[in-house]
XYZ file of C-alpha atoms in Angstrom:
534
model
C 0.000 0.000 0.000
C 1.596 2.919 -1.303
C 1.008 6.631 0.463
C 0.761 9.860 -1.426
C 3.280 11.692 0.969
C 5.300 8.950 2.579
C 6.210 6.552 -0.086
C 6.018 2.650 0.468
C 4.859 2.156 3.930
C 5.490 -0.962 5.957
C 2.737 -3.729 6.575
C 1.195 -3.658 10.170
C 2.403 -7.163 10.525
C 5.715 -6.759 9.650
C 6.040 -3.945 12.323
C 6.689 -4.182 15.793
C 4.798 -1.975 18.439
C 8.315 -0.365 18.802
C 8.502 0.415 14.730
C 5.143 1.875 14.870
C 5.899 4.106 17.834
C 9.163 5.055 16.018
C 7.546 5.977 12.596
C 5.337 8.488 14.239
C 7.908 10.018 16.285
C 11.099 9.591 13.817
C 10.584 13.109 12.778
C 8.532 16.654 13.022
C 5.766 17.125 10.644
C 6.673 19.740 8.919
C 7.561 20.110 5.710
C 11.099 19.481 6.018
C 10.500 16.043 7.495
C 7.779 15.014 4.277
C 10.499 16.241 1.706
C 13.450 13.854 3.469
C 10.943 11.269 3.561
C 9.886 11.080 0.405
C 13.621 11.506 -0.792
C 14.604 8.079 1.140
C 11.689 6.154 0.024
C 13.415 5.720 -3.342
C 16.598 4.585 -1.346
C 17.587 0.076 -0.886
C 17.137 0.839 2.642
C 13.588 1.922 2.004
C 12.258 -0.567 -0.522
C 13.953 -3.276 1.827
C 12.085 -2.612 4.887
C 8.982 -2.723 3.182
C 9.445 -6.413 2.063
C 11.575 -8.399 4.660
C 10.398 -9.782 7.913
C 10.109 -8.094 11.221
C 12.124 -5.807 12.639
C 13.724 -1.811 13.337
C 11.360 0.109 10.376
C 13.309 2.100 8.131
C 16.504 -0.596 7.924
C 17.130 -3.654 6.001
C 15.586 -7.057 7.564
C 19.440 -8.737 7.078
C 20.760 -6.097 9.624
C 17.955 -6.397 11.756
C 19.027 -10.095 12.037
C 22.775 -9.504 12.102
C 22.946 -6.898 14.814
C 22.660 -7.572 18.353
C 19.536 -6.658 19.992
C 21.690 -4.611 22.313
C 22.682 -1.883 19.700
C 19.031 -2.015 18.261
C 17.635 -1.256 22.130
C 20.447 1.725 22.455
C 19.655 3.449 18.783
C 16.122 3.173 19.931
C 16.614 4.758 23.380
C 18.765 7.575 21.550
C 16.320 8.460 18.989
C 13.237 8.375 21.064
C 15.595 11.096 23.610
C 16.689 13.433 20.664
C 15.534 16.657 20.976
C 12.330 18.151 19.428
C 12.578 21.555 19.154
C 15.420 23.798 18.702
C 15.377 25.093 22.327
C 15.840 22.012 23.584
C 18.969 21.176 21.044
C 20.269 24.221 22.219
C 20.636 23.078 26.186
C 21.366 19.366 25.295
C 25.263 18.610 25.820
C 27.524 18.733 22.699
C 28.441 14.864 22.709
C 24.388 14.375 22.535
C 23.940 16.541 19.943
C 26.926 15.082 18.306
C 25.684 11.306 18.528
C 21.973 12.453 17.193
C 22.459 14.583 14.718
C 24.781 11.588 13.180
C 22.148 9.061 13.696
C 19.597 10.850 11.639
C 21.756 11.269 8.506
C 20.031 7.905 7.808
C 21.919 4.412 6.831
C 22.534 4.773 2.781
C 24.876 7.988 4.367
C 26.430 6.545 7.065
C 29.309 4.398 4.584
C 29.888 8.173 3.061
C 33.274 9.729 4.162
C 32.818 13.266 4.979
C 34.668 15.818 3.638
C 34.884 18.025 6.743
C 36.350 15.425 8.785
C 39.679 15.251 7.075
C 42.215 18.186 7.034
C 43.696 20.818 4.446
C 45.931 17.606 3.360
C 43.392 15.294 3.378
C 44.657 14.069 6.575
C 42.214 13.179 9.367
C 41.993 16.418 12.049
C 43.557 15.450 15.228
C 41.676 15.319 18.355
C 42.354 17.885 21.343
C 42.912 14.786 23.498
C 45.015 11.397 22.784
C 42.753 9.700 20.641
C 44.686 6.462 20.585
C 44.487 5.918 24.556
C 41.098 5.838 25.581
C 37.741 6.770 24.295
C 36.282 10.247 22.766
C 34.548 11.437 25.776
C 30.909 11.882 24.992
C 31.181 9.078 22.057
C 28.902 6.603 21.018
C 29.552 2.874 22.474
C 30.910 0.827 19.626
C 33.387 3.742 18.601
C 36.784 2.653 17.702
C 40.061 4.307 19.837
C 41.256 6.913 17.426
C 38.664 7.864 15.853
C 38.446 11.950 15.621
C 35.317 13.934 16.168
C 32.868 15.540 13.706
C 33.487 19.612 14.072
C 30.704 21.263 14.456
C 29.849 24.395 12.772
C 32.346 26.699 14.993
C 35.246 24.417 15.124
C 34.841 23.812 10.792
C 34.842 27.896 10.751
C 37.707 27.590 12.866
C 40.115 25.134 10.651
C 39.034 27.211 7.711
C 40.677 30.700 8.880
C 44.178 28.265 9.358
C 44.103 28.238 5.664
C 46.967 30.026 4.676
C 46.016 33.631 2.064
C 47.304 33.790 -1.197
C 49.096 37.323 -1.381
C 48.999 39.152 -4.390
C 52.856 38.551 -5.580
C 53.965 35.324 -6.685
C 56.839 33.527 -4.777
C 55.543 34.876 -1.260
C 55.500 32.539 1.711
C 53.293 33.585 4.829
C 54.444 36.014 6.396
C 55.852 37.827 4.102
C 56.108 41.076 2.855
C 54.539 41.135 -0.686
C 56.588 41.949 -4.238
C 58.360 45.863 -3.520
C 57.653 47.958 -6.471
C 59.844 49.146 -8.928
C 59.554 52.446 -11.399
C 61.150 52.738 -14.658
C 60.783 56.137 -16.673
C 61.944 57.034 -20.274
C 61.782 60.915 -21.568
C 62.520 60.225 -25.333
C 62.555 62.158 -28.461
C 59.257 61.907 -28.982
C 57.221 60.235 -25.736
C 57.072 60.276 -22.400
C 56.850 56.675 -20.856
C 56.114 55.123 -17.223
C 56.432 51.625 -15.813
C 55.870 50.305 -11.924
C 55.886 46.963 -11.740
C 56.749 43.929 -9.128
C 58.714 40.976 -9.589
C 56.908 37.788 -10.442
C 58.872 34.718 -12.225
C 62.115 34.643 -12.828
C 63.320 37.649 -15.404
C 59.593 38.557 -15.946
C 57.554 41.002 -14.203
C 53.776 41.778 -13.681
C 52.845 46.362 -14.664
C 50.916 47.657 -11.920
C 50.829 51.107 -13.302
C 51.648 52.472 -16.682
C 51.495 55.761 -18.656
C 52.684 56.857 -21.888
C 52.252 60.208 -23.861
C 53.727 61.636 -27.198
C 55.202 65.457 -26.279
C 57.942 65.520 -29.134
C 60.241 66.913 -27.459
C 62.955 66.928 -30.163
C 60.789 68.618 -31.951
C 62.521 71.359 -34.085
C 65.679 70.287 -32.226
C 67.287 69.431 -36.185
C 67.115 72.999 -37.060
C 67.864 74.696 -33.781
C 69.942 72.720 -31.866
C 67.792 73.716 -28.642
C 64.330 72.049 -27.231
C 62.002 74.363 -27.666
C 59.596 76.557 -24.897
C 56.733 74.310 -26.444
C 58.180 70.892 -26.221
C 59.339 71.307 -22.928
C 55.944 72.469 -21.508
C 54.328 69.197 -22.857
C 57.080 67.089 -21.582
C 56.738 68.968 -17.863
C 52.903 68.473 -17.940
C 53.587 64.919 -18.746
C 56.097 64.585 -16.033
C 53.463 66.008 -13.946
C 51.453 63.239 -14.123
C 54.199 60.649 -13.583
C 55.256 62.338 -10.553
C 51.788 62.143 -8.975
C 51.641 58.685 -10.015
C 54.864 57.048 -8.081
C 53.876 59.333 -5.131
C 50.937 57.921 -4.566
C 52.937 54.225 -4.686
C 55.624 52.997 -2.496
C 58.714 52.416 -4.609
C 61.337 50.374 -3.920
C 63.660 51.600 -6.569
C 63.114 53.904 -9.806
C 65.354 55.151 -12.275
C 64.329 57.774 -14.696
C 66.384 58.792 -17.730
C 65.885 61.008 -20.712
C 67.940 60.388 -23.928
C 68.673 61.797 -27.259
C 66.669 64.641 -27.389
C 67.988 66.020 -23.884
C 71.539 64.737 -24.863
C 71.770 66.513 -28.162
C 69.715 69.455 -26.927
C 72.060 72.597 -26.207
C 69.785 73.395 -23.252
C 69.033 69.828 -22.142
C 70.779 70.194 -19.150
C 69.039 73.372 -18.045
C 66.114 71.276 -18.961
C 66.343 69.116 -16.312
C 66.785 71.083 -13.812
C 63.481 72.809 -14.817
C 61.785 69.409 -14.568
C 63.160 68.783 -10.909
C 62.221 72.173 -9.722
C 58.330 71.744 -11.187
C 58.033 67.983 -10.885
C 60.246 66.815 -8.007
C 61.510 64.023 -10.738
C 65.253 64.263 -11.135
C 66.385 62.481 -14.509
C 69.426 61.218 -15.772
C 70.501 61.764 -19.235
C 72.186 58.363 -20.002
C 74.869 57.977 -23.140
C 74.335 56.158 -26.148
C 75.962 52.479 -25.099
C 73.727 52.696 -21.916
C 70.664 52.912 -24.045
C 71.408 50.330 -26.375
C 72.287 47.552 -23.621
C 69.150 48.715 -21.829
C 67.201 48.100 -25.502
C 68.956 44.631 -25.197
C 67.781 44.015 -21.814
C 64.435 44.420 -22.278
C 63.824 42.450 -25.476
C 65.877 38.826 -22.957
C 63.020 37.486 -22.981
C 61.784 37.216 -26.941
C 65.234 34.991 -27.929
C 64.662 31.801 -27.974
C 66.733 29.029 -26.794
C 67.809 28.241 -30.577
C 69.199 31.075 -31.251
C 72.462 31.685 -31.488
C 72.665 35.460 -33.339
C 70.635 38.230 -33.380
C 70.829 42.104 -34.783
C 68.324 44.263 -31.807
C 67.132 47.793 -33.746
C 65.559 49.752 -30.886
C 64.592 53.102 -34.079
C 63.576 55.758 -31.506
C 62.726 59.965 -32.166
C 66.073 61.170 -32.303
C 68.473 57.806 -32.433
C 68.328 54.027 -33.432
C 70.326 52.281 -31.667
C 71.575 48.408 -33.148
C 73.112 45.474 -31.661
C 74.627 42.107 -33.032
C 74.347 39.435 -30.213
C 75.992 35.969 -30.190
C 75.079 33.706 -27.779
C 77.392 30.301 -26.972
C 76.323 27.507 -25.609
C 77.208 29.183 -22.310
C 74.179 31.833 -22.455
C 74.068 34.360 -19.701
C 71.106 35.396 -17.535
C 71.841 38.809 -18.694
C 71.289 39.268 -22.430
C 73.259 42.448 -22.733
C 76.279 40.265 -21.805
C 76.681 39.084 -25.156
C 76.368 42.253 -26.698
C 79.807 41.793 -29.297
C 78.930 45.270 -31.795
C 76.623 47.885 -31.683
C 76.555 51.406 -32.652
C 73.699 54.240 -32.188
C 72.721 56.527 -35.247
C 72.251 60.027 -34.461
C 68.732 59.559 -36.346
C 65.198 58.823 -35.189
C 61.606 59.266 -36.573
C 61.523 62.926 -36.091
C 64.950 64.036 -37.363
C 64.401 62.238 -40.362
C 60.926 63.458 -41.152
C 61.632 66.594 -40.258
C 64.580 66.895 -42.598
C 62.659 64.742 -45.645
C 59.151 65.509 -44.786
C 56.357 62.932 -43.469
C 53.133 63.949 -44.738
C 53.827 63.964 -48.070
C 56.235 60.461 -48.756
C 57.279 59.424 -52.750
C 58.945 56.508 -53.396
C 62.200 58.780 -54.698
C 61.312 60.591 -51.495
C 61.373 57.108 -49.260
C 64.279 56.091 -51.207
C 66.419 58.705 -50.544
C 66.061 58.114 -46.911
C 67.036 54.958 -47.188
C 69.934 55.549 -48.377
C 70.865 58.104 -46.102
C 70.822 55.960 -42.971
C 72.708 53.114 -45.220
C 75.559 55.975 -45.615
C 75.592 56.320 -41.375
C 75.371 51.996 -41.327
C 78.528 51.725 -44.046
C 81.183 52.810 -41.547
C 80.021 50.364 -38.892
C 82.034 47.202 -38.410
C 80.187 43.785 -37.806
C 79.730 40.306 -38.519
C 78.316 39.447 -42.052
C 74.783 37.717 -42.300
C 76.657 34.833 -43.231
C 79.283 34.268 -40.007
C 76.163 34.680 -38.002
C 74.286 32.082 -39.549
C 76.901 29.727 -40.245
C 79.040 27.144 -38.025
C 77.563 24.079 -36.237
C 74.211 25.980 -34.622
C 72.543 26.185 -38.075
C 70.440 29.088 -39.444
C 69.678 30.381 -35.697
C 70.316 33.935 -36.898
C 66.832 36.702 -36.942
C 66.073 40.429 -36.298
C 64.577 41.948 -33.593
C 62.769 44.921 -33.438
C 61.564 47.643 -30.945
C 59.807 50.834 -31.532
C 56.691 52.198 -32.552
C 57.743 51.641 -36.400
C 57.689 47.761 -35.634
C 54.685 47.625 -33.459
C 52.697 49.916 -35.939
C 53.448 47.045 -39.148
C 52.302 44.478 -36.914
C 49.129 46.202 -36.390
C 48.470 47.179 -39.791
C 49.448 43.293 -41.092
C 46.896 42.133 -38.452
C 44.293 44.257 -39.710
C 43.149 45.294 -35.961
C 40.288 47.378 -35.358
C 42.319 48.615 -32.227
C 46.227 48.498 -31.281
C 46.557 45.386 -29.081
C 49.649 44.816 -27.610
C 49.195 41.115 -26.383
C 48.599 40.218 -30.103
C 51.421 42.506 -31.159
C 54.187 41.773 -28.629
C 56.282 38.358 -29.578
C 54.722 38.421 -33.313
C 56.796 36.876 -36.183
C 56.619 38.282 -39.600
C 58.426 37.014 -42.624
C 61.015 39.289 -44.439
C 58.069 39.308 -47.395
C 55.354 40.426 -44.961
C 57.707 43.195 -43.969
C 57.908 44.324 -47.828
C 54.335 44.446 -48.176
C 53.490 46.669 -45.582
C 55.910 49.033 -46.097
C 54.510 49.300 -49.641
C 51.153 49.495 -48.637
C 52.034 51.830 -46.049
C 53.237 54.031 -48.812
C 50.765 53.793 -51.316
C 48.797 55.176 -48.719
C 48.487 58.939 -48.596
C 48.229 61.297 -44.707
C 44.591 61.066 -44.645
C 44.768 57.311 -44.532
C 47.587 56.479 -42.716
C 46.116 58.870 -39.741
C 43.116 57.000 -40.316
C 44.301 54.044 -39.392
C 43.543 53.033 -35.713
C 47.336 51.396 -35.254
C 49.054 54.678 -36.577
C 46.954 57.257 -35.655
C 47.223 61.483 -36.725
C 50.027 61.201 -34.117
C 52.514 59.000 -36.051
C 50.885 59.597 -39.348
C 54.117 62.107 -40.330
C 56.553 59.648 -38.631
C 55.795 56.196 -39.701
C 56.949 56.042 -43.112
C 60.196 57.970 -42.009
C 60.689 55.231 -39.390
C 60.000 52.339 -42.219
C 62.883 53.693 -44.002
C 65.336 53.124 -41.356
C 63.583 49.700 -41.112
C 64.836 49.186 -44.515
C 68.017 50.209 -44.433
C 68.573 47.960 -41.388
C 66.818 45.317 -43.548
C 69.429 45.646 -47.106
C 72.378 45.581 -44.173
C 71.067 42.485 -41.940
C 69.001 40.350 -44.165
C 66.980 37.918 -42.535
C 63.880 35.545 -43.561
C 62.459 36.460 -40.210
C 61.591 39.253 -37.846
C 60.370 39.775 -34.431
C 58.094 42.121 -33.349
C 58.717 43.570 -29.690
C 56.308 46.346 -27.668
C 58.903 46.837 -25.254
C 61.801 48.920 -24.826
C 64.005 51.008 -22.549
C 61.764 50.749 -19.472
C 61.632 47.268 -19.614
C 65.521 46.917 -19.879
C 65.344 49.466 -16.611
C 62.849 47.376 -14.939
C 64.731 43.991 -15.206
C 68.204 45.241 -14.557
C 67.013 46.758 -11.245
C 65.092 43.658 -9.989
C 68.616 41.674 -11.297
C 70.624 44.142 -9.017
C 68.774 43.298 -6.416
C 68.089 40.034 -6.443
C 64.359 40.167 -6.683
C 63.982 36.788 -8.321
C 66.016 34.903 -6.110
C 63.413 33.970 -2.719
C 65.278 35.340 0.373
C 68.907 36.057 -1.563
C 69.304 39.537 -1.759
C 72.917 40.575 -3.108
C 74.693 42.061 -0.160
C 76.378 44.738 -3.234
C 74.438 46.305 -6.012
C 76.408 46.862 -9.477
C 75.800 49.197 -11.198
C 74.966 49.433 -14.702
C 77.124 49.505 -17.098
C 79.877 47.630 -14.681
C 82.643 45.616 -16.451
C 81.139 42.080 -16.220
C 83.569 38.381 -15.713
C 83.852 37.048 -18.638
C 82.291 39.517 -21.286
C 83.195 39.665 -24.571
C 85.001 42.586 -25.872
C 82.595 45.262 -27.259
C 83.141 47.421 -30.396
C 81.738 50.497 -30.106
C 81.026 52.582 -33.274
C 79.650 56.212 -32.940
C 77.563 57.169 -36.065
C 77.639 60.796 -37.816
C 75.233 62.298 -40.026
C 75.437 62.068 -43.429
């Protein structure tokens, strides 16, 4: 006989007086009790009872049978003395509570191992006591020695706040400060640039802040010699806002620097004194081998483990700085270690559009630029394509390239509705993808190229004087491949600084700090080559 609310219900002859005064007070009536019942009549236990001989109702008839009599009279007497109300659960002792609440999980949950009963390891918790000496007092007869007690609600909320937090920088134990910060700031020819950043894996880092802003400040600088009243207001209220941004951080340690334009400039020095008088920011003005290691260091991590040579073009505003790299089999943690040429030409984006003219681009026009920066790259000495290539590494020889010039091909050859430099940043493109956007580039006239959302009216003057250096590098270096790179000098800054200090080594800091540009053991002689304007 089957009941709308209760499921199968046991025969009155297979029931004891005891079953039938147990099934009427087993549970409260409410609706809580209907909805558990009617979830275990679908359960072995359920359909079992229904259908064996006489005996405990609710539990299989083979149990009934196996178990002592004994246990069957003491779960009786401690179900019939559970309490009935909350009030009374709340003045019954804990061991009581403990012992009922377990026996009216049921029997299909009783072979279940719970999961709060076992530790952050999955090891069992550990009793307050010695579990393996006498019994949990308070626990049920029958109860093995050892066995650990069921937390209760406080003492689950309890192991749960042991957990230990997981900080915000990587490689931090408990207890630990978190990742210091580090600021890295570049004042170039032609933008303004800010990094802070914290250590996370080794030689990488994770950008908490970042700002970047074009204020030419070379601009007119060909002609006059001097950085004009214009270009230094735009840099200032750019510094401005770099200033308020690492005072409202905690910096470990920052290094700012301004280059070519401030170098060449006869009133760069006056300059900076301007800027730490306004802005509280007190640059250096670093030389021309400093920036081109620092262009090395901050392209480490884009060579692969293959490859044995590489030729690093960092084409900035006012300079372009290159770099031929051989790596041994011995390969440095420091990239700029292997540095064996390099040279910076006293040429960037601006100079040379400013002197050729960047709206308005020809091919004769394009051409002759070309040439001119292949007149400044004749008198520099270096390996030919060929001795880098060759010996028993194989073809491991490529081109790397940072600057805006770079980036802004591998946005146009990607077609993106919207610079992205996670698609940009590591990109290969094949020496024939390079020669077909550079011509598209200049089939294109202003209008269009500042139309395009990866150039921009910004660069629209610039971009086609920058390509021509590109090519020029290109006709010198040939190379079936080329990698793209959205980093630069701040990066270089960034990673030397965390090197110096040992950031990336848990708990090692170095007791001395070396400064840049330090003779290192074992570095190969480097040639350096100063270039001069055709």
């Amino acid at each position: 006989m089957k009941d709308p609310d209760h499921g199968e219900k046991p025969s009155e002859s297979g029931a004891s007086a005891a079953g039938r005064s147990e099934a009427r007070t087993g549970a409260p009536r409410g609706g809580k009790g209907k909805r558990r019942r009617r979830k275990l009549s679908g359960s072995p236990s359920a359909i079992a009872s229904g259908s064996g001989p006489s005996g405990e109702a609710g539990r299989p008839a083979a149990l009934n049978e196996a178990e002592p009599s004994r246990k069957r009279k003491r779960r009786r007497r401690s179900k019939s003395a559970r309490p009935q109300d909350q009030s009374a659960a709340s003045g019954a002792s804990a061991p009581a509570l403990d012992a009922a609440l377990s026996d009216r999980k049921g029997g299909q949950k009783r072979n279940r191992k719970a999961r709060h009963r076992r530790g952050l390891q999955g090891r069992p918790l550990a009793s307050a006591g010695n579990p393996t000496t006498s019994l949990r007092p308070g626990g049920r007869p029958g109860e093995r020695p050892g066995d650990t007690a069921r937390p209760r609600n406080g003492e689950a909320a309890a192991q749960q706040q042991v957990r230990p937090e997981r900080l915000g920088a990587p490689f931090v134990a408990p207890g630990e400060p978190p990742a210091p910060l580090y600021a890295a700031l570049d004042l170039g020819t032609n933008n303004c640039r800010l990094l802070v950043a914290q250590p996370t894996r080794p030689g990488q880092f994770r950008v908490v802040d970042a700002f970047s802003r074009i204020v030419r400040l070379g601009e007119g600088l060909g002609a006059s010699g001097r950085l004009s009243d214009d270009a230094m207001e735009r840099s200032v209220e750019a510094l401005k806002v770099c200033a308020a941004k690492l005072g409202a951080r905690s910096i470990r340690r920052r290094r700012l620097i301004a280059t070519e334009a401030a170098r060449a400039a006869a009133n760069g020095e006056a300059f900076m004194k301007r800027v730490a008088e306004e802005t509280g920011l007190e640059l250096e003005i670093i030389d021309r081998e400093t920036e081109a290691r620092l262009a090395v260091s901050g392209c480490s991590s884009l060579v692969d483990r293959e490859t044995r040579s590489v030729v690093l073009f960092d084409i900035g505003g006012g300079s372009s700085e290159i770099a031929v790299i051989r790596i041994g089999e011995n390969r440095s943690s420091r990239l700029a270690n292997h540095i064996t040429h390099w040279t910076s030409l006293p040429v960037g984006v601006v100079t040379l559009s400013e002197r050729h003219g960047g709206e308005h681009v020809t091919p004769q026009s394009f051409e002759v630029m070309v040439r001119e920066v292949e007149a400044m790259l004749a008198g520099f000495e270096s390996p030919s394509v060929d001795a880098l290539a060759s010996g028993s590494y194989g073809d491991g020889f490529h081109l790397i390239g940072t600057s805006g010039t770079v980036t802004t091909l591998a946005g146009v050859h990607l077609d993106l509705p919207r610079y992205d430099r996670r698609r940009v940043d590591g990109l290969w493109l094949s020496d024939d993808e390079v020669s077909a956007m550079q011509a598209r580039l200049l089939s294109w006239d202003f209008a269009a190229r500042a139309a395009n959302p990866c150039i921009g009216p910004d660069r629209a003057d610039l971009v086609l004087a920058g390509c021509a250096i590109l090519e020029a590098i290109r006709r010198r270096w040939p190379s079936s491949r080329m990698r793209v790179a959205d980093r630069g000098l701040r990066e270089g800054l960034l990673t030397d600084m965390m090197a110096d200090d040992g950031a990336w080594r848990r708990g090692r800091p170095r007791r001395h700090q070396r400064s840049f540009g330090s003779a290192q053991a074992g570095e190969e002689r480097v040639k350096r080559h100063e270039g001069t304007e055709a």
